[in-house]
Tab-separated table of C-alpha atoms and ligand atoms in Angstrom:
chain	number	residue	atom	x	y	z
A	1	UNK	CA	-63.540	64.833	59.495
A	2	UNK	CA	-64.321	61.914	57.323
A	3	UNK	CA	-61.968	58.644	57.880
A	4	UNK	CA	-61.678	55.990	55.267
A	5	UNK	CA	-63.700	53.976	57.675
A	6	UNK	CA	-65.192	53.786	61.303
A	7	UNK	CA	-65.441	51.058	63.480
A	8	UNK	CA	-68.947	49.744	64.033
A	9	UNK	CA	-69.776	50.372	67.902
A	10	UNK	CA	-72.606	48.269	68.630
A	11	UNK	CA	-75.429	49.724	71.228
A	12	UNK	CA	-73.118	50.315	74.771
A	13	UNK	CA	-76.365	48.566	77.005
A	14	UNK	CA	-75.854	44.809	74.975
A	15	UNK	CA	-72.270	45.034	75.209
A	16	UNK	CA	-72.379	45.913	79.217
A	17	UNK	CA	-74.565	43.498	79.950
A	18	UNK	CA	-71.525	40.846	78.287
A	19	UNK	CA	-69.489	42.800	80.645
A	20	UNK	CA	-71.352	42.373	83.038
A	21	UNK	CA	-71.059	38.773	83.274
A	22	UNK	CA	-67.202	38.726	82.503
A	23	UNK	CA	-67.207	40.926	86.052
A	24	UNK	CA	-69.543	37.866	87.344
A	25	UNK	CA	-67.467	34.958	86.084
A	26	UNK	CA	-64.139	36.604	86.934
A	27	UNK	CA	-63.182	34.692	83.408
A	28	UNK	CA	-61.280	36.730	81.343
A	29	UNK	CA	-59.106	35.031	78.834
A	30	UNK	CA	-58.335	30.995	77.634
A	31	UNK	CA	-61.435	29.852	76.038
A	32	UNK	CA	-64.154	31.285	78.371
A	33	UNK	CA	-67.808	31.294	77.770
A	34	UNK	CA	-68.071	34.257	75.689
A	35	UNK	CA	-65.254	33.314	73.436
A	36	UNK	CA	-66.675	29.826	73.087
A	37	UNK	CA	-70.412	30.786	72.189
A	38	UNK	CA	-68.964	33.239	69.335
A	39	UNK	CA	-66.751	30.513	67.889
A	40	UNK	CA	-69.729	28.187	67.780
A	41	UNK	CA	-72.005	31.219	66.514
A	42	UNK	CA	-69.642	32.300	63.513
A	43	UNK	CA	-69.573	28.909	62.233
A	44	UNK	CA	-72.835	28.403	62.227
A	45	UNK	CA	-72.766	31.537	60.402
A	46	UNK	CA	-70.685	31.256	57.532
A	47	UNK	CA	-71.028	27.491	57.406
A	48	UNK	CA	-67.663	26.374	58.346
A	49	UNK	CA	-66.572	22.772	60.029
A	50	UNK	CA	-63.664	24.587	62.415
A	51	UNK	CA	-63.344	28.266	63.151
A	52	UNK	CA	-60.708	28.773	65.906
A	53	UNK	CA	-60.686	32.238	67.251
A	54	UNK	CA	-57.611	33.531	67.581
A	55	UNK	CA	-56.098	37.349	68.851
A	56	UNK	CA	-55.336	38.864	65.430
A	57	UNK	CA	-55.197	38.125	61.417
A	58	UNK	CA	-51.816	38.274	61.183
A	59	UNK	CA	-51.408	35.525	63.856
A	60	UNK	CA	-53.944	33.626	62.184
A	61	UNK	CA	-51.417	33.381	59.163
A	62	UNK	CA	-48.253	32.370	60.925
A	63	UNK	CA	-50.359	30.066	62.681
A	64	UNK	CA	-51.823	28.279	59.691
A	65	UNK	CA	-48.116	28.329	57.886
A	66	UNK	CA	-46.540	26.543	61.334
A	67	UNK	CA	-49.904	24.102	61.257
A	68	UNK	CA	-49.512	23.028	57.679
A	69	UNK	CA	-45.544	22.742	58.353
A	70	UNK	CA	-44.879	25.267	55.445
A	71	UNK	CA	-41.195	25.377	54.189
A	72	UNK	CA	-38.997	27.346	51.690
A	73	UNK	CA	-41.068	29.342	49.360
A	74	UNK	CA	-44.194	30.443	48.997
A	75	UNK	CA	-46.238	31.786	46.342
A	76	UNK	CA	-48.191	35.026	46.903
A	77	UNK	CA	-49.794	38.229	45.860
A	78	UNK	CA	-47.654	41.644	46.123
A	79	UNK	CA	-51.003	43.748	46.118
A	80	UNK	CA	-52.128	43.058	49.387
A	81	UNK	CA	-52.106	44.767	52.624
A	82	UNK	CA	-48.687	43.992	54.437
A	83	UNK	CA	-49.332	41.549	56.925
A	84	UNK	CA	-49.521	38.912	53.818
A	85	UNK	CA	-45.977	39.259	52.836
A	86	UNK	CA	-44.591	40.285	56.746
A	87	UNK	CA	-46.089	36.988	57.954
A	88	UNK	CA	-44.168	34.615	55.554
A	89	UNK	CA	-40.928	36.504	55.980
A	90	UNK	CA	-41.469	36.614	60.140
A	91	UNK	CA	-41.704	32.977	59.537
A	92	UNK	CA	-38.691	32.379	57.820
A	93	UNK	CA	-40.666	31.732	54.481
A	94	UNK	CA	-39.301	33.286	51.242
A	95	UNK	CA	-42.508	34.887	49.611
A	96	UNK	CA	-42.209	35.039	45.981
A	97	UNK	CA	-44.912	36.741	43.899
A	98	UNK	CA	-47.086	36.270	41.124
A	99	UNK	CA	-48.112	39.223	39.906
A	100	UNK	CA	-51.920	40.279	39.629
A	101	UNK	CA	-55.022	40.104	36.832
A	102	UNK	CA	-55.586	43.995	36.758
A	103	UNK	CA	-59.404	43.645	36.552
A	104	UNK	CA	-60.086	41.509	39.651
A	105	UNK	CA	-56.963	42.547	41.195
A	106	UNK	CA	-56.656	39.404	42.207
A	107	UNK	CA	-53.379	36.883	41.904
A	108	UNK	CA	-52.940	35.345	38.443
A	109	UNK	CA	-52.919	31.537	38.282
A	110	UNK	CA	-51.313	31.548	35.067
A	111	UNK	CA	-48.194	33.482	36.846
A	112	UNK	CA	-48.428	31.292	39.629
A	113	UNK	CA	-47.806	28.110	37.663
A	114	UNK	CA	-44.638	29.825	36.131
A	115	UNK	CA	-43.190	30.517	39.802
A	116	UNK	CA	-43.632	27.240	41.170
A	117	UNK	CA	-39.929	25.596	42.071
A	118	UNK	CA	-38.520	22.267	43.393
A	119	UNK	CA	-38.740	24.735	47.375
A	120	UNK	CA	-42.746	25.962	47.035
A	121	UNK	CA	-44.264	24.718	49.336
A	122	UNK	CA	-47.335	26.477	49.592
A	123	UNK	CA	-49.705	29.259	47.531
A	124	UNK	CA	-50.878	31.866	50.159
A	125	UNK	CA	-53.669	33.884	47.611
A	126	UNK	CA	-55.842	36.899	49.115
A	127	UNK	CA	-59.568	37.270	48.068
A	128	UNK	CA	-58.737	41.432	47.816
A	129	UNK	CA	-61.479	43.515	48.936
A	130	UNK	CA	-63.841	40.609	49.354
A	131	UNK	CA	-63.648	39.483	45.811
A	132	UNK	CA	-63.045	35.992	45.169
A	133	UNK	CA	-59.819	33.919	43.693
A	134	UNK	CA	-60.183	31.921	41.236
A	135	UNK	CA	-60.168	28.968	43.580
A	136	UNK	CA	-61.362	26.313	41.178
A	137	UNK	CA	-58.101	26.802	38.871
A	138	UNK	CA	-55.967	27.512	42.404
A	139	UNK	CA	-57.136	24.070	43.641
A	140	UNK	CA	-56.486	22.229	40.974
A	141	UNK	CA	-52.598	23.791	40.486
A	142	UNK	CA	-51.840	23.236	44.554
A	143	UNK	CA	-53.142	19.234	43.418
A	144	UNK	CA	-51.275	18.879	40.620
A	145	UNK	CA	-47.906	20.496	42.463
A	146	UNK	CA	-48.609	19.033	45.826
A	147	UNK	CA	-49.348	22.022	47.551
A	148	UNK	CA	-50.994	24.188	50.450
A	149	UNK	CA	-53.348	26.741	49.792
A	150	UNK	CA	-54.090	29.123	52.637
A	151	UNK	CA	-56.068	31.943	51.943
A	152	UNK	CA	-55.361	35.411	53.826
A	153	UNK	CA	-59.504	35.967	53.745
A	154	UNK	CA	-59.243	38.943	55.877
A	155	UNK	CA	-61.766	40.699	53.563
A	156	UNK	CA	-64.093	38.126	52.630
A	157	UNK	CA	-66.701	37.674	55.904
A	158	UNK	CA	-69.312	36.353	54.514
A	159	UNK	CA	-68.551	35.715	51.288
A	160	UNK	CA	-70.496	32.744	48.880
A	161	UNK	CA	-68.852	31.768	45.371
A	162	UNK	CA	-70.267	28.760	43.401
A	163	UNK	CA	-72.956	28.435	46.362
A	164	UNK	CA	-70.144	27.723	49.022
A	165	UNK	CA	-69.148	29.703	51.464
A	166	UNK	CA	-65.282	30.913	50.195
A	167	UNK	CA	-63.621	29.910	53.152
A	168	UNK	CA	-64.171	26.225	52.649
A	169	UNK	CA	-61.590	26.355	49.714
A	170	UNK	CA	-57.974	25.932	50.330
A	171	UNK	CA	-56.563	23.653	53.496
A	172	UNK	CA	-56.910	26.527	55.889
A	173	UNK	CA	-58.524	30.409	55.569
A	174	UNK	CA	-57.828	33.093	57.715
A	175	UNK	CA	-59.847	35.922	58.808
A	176	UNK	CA	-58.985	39.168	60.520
A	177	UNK	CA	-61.377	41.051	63.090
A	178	UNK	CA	-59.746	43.956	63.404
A	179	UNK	CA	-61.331	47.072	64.101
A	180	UNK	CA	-61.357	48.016	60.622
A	181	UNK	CA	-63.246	45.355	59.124
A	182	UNK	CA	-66.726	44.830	58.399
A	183	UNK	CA	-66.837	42.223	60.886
A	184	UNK	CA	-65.015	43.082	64.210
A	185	UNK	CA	-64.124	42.044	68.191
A	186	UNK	CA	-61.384	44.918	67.943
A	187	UNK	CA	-58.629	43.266	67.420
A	188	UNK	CA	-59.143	39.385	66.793
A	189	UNK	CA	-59.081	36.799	63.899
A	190	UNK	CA	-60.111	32.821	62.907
A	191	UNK	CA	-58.441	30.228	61.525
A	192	UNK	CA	-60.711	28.214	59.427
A	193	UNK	CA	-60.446	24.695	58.104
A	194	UNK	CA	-62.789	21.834	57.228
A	195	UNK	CA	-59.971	19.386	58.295
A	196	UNK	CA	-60.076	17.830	62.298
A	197	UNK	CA	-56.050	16.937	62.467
A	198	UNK	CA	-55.606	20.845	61.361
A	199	UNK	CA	-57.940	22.347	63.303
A	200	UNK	CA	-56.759	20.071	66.530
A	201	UNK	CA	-53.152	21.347	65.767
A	202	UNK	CA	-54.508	24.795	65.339
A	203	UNK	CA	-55.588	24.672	68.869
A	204	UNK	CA	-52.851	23.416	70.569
A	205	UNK	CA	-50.358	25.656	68.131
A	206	UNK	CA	-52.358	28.994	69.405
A	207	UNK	CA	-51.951	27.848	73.251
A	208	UNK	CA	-48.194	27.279	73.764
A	209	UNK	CA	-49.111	23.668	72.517
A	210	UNK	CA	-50.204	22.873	76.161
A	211	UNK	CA	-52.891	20.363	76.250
A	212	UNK	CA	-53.408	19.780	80.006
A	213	UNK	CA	-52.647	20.881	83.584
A	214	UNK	CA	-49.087	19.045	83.053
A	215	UNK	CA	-48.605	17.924	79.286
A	216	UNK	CA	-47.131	20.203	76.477
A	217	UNK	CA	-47.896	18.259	73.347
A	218	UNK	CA	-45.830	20.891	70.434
A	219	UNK	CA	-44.116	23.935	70.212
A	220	UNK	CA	-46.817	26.532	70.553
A	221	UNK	CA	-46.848	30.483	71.287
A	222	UNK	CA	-49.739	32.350	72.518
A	223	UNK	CA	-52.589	33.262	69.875
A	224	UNK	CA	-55.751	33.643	72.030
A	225	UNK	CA	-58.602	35.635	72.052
A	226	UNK	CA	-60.224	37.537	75.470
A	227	UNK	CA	-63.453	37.730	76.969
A	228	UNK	CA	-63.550	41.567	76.156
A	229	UNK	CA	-62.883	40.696	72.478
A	230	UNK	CA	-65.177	37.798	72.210
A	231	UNK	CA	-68.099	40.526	73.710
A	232	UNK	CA	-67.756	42.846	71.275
A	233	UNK	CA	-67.802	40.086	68.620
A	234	UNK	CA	-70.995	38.860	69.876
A	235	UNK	CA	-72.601	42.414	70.017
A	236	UNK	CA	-71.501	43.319	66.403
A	237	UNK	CA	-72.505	39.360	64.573
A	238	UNK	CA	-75.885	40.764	66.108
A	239	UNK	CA	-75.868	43.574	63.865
A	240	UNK	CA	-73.841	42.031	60.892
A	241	UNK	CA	-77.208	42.123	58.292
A	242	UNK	CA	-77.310	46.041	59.172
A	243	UNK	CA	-73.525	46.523	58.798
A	244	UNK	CA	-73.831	44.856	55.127
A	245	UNK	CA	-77.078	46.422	54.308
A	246	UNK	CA	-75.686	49.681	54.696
A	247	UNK	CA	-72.413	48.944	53.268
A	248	UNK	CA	-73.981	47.625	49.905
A	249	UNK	CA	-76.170	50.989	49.275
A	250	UNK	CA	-73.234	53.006	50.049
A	251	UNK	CA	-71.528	51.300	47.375
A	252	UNK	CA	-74.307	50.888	44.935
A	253	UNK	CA	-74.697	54.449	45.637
A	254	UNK	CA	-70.826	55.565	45.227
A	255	UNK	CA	-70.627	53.196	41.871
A	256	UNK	CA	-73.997	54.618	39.938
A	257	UNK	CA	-72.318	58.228	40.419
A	258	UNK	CA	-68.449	57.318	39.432
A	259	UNK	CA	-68.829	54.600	37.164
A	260	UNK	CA	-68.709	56.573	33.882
A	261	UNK	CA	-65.554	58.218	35.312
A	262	UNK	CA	-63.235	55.520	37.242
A	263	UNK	CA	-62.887	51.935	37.084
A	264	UNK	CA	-64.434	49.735	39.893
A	265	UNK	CA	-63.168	46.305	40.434
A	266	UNK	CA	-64.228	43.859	38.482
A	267	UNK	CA	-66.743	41.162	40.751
A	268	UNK	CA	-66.510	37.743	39.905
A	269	UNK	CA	-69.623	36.406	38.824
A	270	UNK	CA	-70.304	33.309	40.428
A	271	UNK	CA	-69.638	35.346	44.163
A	272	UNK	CA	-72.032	37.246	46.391
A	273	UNK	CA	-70.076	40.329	47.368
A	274	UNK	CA	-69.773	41.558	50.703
A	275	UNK	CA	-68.967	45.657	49.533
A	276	UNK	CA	-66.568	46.102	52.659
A	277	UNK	CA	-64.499	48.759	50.581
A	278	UNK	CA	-64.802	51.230	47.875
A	279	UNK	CA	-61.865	50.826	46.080
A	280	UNK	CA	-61.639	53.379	42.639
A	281	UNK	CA	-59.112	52.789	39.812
A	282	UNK	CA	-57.788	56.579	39.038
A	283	UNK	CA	-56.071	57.027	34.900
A	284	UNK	CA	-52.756	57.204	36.625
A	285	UNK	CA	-51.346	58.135	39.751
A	286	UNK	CA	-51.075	62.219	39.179
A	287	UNK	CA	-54.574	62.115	38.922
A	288	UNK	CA	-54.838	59.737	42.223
A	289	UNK	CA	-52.859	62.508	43.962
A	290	UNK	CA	-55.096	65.251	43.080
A	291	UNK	CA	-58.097	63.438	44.115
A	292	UNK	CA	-56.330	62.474	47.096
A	293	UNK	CA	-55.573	66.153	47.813
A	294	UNK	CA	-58.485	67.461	47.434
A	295	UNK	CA	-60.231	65.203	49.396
A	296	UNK	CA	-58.235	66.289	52.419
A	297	UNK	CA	-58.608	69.979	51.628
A	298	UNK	CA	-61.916	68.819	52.668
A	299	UNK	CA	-61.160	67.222	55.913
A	300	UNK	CA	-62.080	63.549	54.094
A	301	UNK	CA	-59.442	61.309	54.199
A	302	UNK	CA	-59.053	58.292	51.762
A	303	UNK	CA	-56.843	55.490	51.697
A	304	UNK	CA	-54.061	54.226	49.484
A	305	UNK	CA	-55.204	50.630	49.530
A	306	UNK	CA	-52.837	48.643	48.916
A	307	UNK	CA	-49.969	51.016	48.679
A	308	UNK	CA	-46.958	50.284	48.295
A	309	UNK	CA	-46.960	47.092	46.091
A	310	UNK	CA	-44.993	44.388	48.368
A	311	UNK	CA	-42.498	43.678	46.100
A	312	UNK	CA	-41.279	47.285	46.636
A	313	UNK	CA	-40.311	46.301	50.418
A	314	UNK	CA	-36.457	45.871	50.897
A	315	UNK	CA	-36.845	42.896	53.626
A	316	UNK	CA	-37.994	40.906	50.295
A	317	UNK	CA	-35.318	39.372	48.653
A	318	UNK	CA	-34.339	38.633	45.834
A	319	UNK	CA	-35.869	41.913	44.087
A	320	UNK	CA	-39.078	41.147	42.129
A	321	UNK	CA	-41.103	43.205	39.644
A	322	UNK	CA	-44.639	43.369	39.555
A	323	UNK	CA	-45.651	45.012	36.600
A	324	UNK	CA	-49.149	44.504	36.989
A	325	UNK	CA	-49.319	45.261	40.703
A	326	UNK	CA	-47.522	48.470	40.640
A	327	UNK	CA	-49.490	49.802	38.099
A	328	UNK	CA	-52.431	49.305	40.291
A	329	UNK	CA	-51.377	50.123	43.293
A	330	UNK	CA	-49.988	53.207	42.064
A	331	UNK	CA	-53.367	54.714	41.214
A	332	UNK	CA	-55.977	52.869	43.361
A	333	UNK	CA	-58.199	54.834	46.146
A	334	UNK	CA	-60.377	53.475	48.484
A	335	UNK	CA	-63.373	56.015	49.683
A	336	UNK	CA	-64.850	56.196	52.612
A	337	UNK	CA	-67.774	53.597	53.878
A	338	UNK	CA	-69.126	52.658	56.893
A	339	UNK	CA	-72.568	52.629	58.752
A	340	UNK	CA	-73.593	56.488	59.514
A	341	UNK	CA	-72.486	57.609	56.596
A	342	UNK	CA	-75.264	59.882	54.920
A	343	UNK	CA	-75.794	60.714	51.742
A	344	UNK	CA	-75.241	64.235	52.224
A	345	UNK	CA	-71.725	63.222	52.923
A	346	UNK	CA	-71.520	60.440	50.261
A	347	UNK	CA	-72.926	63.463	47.463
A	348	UNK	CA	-70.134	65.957	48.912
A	349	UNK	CA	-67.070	63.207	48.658
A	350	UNK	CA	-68.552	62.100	45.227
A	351	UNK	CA	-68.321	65.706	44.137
A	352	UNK	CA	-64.603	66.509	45.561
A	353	UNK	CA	-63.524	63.502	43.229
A	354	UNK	CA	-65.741	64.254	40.108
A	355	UNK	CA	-64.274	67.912	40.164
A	356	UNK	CA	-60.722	66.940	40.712
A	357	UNK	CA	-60.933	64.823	37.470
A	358	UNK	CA	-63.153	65.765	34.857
B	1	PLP	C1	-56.215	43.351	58.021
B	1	PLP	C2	-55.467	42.394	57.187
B	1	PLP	C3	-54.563	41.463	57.731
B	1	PLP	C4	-54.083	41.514	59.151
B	1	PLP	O1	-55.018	41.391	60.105
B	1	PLP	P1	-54.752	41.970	61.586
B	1	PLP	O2	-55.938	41.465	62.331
B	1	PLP	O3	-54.713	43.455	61.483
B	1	PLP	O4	-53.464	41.392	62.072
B	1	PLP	C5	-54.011	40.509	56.886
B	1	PLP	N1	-54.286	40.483	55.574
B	1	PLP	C6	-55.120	41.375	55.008
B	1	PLP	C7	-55.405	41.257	53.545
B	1	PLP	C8	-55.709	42.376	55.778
B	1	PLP	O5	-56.494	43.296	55.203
């Protein structure tokens, strides 16, 4: 059977020997030494001022909305995966969307000027499938509105648009690490900023705001990531240049064979890509469905990414149509790619599609 993805297991001997020393230390959670060398290692990495390490993505995002004191609504994209939308509502926010450009899938700026009200407070934008924002035009709307930008970054490790890395735009970024991502400590996430007062806040916010042995500065909950997670972070950053190196020829080589027959997503220009998925845009969604279907005849199982559109979800209220994001989401496929696979298996899913639609 072929799954959408696979985690990355790094070699078992590195990661025992991080166990090993966990056993030693007897230090398994609350910023031990493992967590504390991967924070400092990741920013070095993607050339960030404050990455906080926390136990998952979606965390990361409530965390960010309570540290940049979001309130009323919030402007976001409905073609995401659900945590973007789940988070704001968990938090009491009122998401409202602005629908999508339907070449980068990406959110529009021009729609989210038209939803701004006297109650936004914030823009929470998602960099889908690694692919950049338009940050420039994002920034300058948040300025001219007064507000946050926090960008749900889960895809974009290691991503570089107009020679930056893309998590230095917005007042905070979030990561995830979850198994499934190019990047992963199996379940984990960072909260990013460039800002001190945010990034002190962030660390007090993911702790139960306890500062010392007897002082509890803020309302806090817990948000913290283990020893065990922090290993397996460390093991995998290792092999990060592989992981991308074999994600980029699996796409290059999945994009030379389908091109003439499905859309891909449009890259912005000015970004280095990080080719963490292999999202294809079918003619409609019968055709999606018979792709799909065939595929699992096969024992190779796609994903619907991002399926449903969010502002299909009934905890969402008032109703709001997404033209733009429906569409898309109703006929958008993402193939299979992670290190291992071979290009004996690549040519047989590339053939299952190509028959199903031509
Ligand atoms: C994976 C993902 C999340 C959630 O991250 P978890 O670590 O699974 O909580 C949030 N947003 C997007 C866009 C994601 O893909």
């Amino acid at each position: 059977m072929i799954l959408v993805t696979k985690s990355y297991l790094p070699e078992r001997a590195k990661l025992d020997q991080y166990i090993d020393k966990i056993y030693a230390s007897g230090w398994l959670t609350n910023r031990g030494c493992l967590l504390r060398e991967l924070e400092q290692r990741l920013a070095k990495f993607l050339g960030v001022r404050h990455l906080i390490l926390v136990a998952n993505g979606s965390l990361a995002l409530q965390v960010a909305y309570k540290a940049l004191e979001l309130t009323g609504e919030v402007i976001t994209t409905p073609f995401s995966f659900a945590a973007t939308t789940s988070t704001l509502a968990w938090e009491g926010l009122t998401p409202v969307f602005a629908d999508i450009d339907p070449q980068s899938f990406n959110i529009d700026p021009k729609q989210i000027v038209k939803k701004i009200s006297n109650k936004t407070s914030a823009i929470v934008p998602v960099h889908v499938f690694g692919n950049p924002c338009q940050v420039l035009e994002i920034e300058k709307i948040a300025k001219e509105n007064n507000l946050k930008v926090i960008y749900d970054a889960a895809h974009a490790f290691d991503v570089h648009c107009n020679g930056d890395n893309i998590l230095n735009y917005g007042d905070i970024s979030t990561l995830s690490f979850h198994a499934t991502k190019l990047f992963h400590t199996i379940e984990g996430g960072a909260i990013i900023t460039s800002d001190d007062v945010i990034a002190h806040k962030v660390r007090n916010l993911i702790n139960f705001g306890i500062t010392g042995p007897t002082t509890i500065e803020s309302l806090g909950t817990n948000a913290k990531m283990n020893e065990f997670e922090a290993a397996m972070g460390l093991c995998v950053l290792d092999d990060i240049e592989k992981i991308k190196v074999d994600r980029r020829s699996i796409w290059l080589y999945y994009k030379a064979k389908l091109e003439k027959y499905v859309i891909f997503q449009e890259i912005d220009e000015q970004a280095t890509y990080n080719y963490s998925y292999v999202p294809i845009l079918l003619e409609n969604e019968a055709q999606l469905i018979k792709v799909e279907q065939r595929l699992k005849e096969n024992q190779i199982i796609p994903r619907r990414y991002f399926y449903p559109s969010l502002d299909t979800l009934d905890y969402v209220t008032p109703v709001q149509f997404m033209p733009v994001s429906r569409d898309i989401s109703s006929r958008i496929l993402c193939l299979p790619t992670y290190s291992g696979l071979t290009v004996a298996e690549l040519d047989r899913i590339i053939s299952i599609v190509l028959a199903a639609i031509i």
